[in-house]
Amino acid sequence: MQQSPSGSYSGISCNIRIARRGVTVHTASGGVYGGEVQAEQVYHSAAWGNGDSGGPVFQPSGDNALAVGIISAADTSTNATCNGVPATGRGSGGGCYWRVYFADIQGAMEALQVDINTA
């Protein structure tokens, strides 16, 4: 199943596939994120980059979109050419990456026994 993130700097990116679930990510700044989904851009193009964190990850569903996650981190060893705002405009450490991580919103909602009412 293909996922599509949309970051404020990179815009919408397609052809993202889930590689693994339940991954623990350790960031260079000392952050630790558990239960992450590892995803990869199929053609090793930019999935997202610095400045996109907090943006949505969704799955197209007909004329609608299903919320799947929230952009949280990237594997900085998987550099890719940036889309949207160039790397030089992305602040400290600006860059874009093809292997990325997001928080699984569906898993979190199930664990908390909550739903999102869109009506």
Short mmCIF file of C-alpha atoms in Angstrom, two decimals:
data_model
loop_
_atom_site.label_atom_id
_atom_site.label_comp_id
_atom_site.label_asym_id
_atom_site.label_seq_id
_atom_site.Cartn_x
_atom_site.Cartn_y
_atom_site.Cartn_z
CA MET A 1 0.00 0.00 0.00
CA GLN A 2 1.44 3.37 -1.01
CA GLN A 3 1.59 6.26 1.45
CA SER A 4 1.82 9.98 0.62
CA PRO A 5 3.37 12.50 3.01
CA SER A 6 2.87 16.25 2.72
CA GLY A 7 5.49 18.43 4.40
CA SER A 8 5.38 22.21 4.58
CA TYR A 9 8.73 22.45 2.79
CA SER A 10 8.56 19.46 0.41
CA GLY A 11 4.88 19.36 -0.53
CA ILE A 12 3.20 16.06 -1.44
CA SER A 13 5.47 13.12 -2.23
CA CYS A 14 4.21 9.85 -3.72
CA ASN A 15 5.45 6.27 -4.12
CA ILE A 16 6.27 5.81 -0.45
CA ARG A 17 6.08 2.20 0.77
CA ILE A 18 6.15 0.87 4.30
CA ALA A 19 9.33 -1.13 4.98
CA ARG A 20 8.95 -1.92 8.72
CA ARG A 21 6.67 -1.17 11.67
CA GLY A 22 7.48 -0.81 15.36
CA VAL A 23 10.89 0.77 14.79
CA THR A 24 12.70 2.72 17.53
CA VAL A 25 14.44 5.80 16.14
CA HIS A 26 17.37 7.53 17.89
CA THR A 27 18.00 11.04 16.55
CA ALA A 28 21.27 12.97 16.48
CA SER A 29 19.77 15.48 18.93
CA GLY A 30 19.18 12.72 21.50
CA GLY A 31 15.48 12.10 20.85
CA VAL A 32 14.09 8.58 20.98
CA TYR A 33 10.85 7.68 19.21
CA GLY A 34 9.30 4.24 19.66
CA GLY A 35 6.70 2.47 17.56
CA GLU A 36 7.62 4.35 14.38
CA VAL A 37 6.87 3.21 10.85
CA GLN A 38 9.90 3.08 8.52
CA ALA A 39 8.98 4.05 4.98
CA GLU A 40 11.00 4.40 1.79
CA GLN A 41 10.50 6.32 -1.43
CA VAL A 42 10.44 3.58 -4.08
CA TYR A 43 12.77 5.38 -6.52
CA HIS A 44 15.06 6.83 -3.79
CA SER A 45 13.74 10.33 -4.52
CA ALA A 46 13.03 12.70 -1.63
CA ALA A 47 10.20 11.54 0.63
CA TRP A 48 10.63 14.49 2.99
CA GLY A 49 13.27 16.63 4.61
CA ASN A 50 14.14 19.04 7.39
CA GLY A 51 11.21 21.31 8.16
CA ASP A 52 8.54 18.75 7.19
CA SER A 53 8.17 17.21 10.68
CA GLY A 54 4.62 17.27 12.01
CA GLY A 55 3.10 17.11 8.54
CA PRO A 56 0.54 14.46 7.59
CA VAL A 57 1.12 11.06 6.02
CA PHE A 58 -1.97 9.85 4.19
CA GLN A 59 -3.18 7.09 1.95
CA PRO A 60 -5.28 8.04 -1.08
CA SER A 61 -8.70 6.37 -1.01
CA GLY A 62 -10.82 7.21 -4.04
CA ASP A 63 -11.69 10.91 -3.85
CA ASN A 64 -10.65 10.99 -0.17
CA ALA A 65 -7.56 10.44 1.93
CA LEU A 66 -7.07 8.27 5.00
CA ALA A 67 -4.84 9.70 7.75
CA VAL A 68 -2.02 7.24 8.43
CA GLY A 69 0.63 9.11 10.37
CA ILE A 70 2.64 12.17 11.28
CA ILE A 71 6.09 12.91 9.79
CA SER A 72 8.72 12.59 12.51
CA ALA A 73 12.26 11.68 11.37
CA ALA A 74 14.54 10.64 8.51
CA ASP A 75 17.60 8.48 7.99
CA THR A 76 20.19 11.17 7.21
CA SER A 77 22.40 8.66 5.39
CA THR A 78 19.79 8.42 2.59
CA ASN A 79 20.22 11.84 0.95
CA ALA A 80 18.01 12.79 -2.00
CA THR A 81 17.49 15.94 -4.07
CA CYS A 82 14.93 18.17 -2.32
CA ASN A 83 11.52 19.03 -3.75
CA GLY A 84 9.88 22.36 -2.96
CA VAL A 85 12.10 24.59 -0.81
CA PRO A 86 15.81 23.97 -1.65
CA ALA A 87 18.07 22.43 0.99
CA THR A 88 19.75 25.80 1.57
CA GLY A 89 16.40 27.28 2.69
CA ARG A 90 15.63 24.54 5.21
CA GLY A 91 17.54 25.86 8.20
CA SER A 92 20.27 24.03 10.08
CA GLY A 93 21.22 20.70 8.61
CA GLY A 94 18.79 21.19 5.73
CA GLY A 95 18.40 18.17 3.53
CA CYS A 96 15.99 15.61 2.13
CA TYR A 97 15.93 11.84 2.45
CA TRP A 98 14.38 8.74 0.89
CA ARG A 99 14.23 6.54 4.05
CA VAL A 100 11.95 8.17 6.58
CA TYR A 101 9.93 7.53 9.74
CA PHE A 102 6.46 8.50 10.84
CA ALA A 103 4.27 8.05 13.90
CA ASP A 104 1.48 5.56 13.18
CA ILE A 105 -1.71 7.51 13.91
CA GLN A 106 -3.99 4.48 13.43
CA GLY A 107 -2.01 2.41 15.93
CA ALA A 108 -2.03 5.26 18.44
CA MET A 109 -5.79 5.75 18.04
CA GLU A 110 -6.44 2.02 18.55
CA ALA A 111 -4.21 1.95 21.67
CA LEU A 112 -6.07 4.96 23.11
CA GLN A 113 -9.47 3.67 21.91
CA VAL A 114 -10.34 6.95 20.17
CA ASP A 115 -11.73 7.91 16.77
CA ILE A 116 -11.55 11.06 14.68
CA ASN A 117 -15.01 12.38 13.85
CA THR A 118 -14.94 13.92 10.38
CA ALA A 119 -18.69 14.48 10.01
#
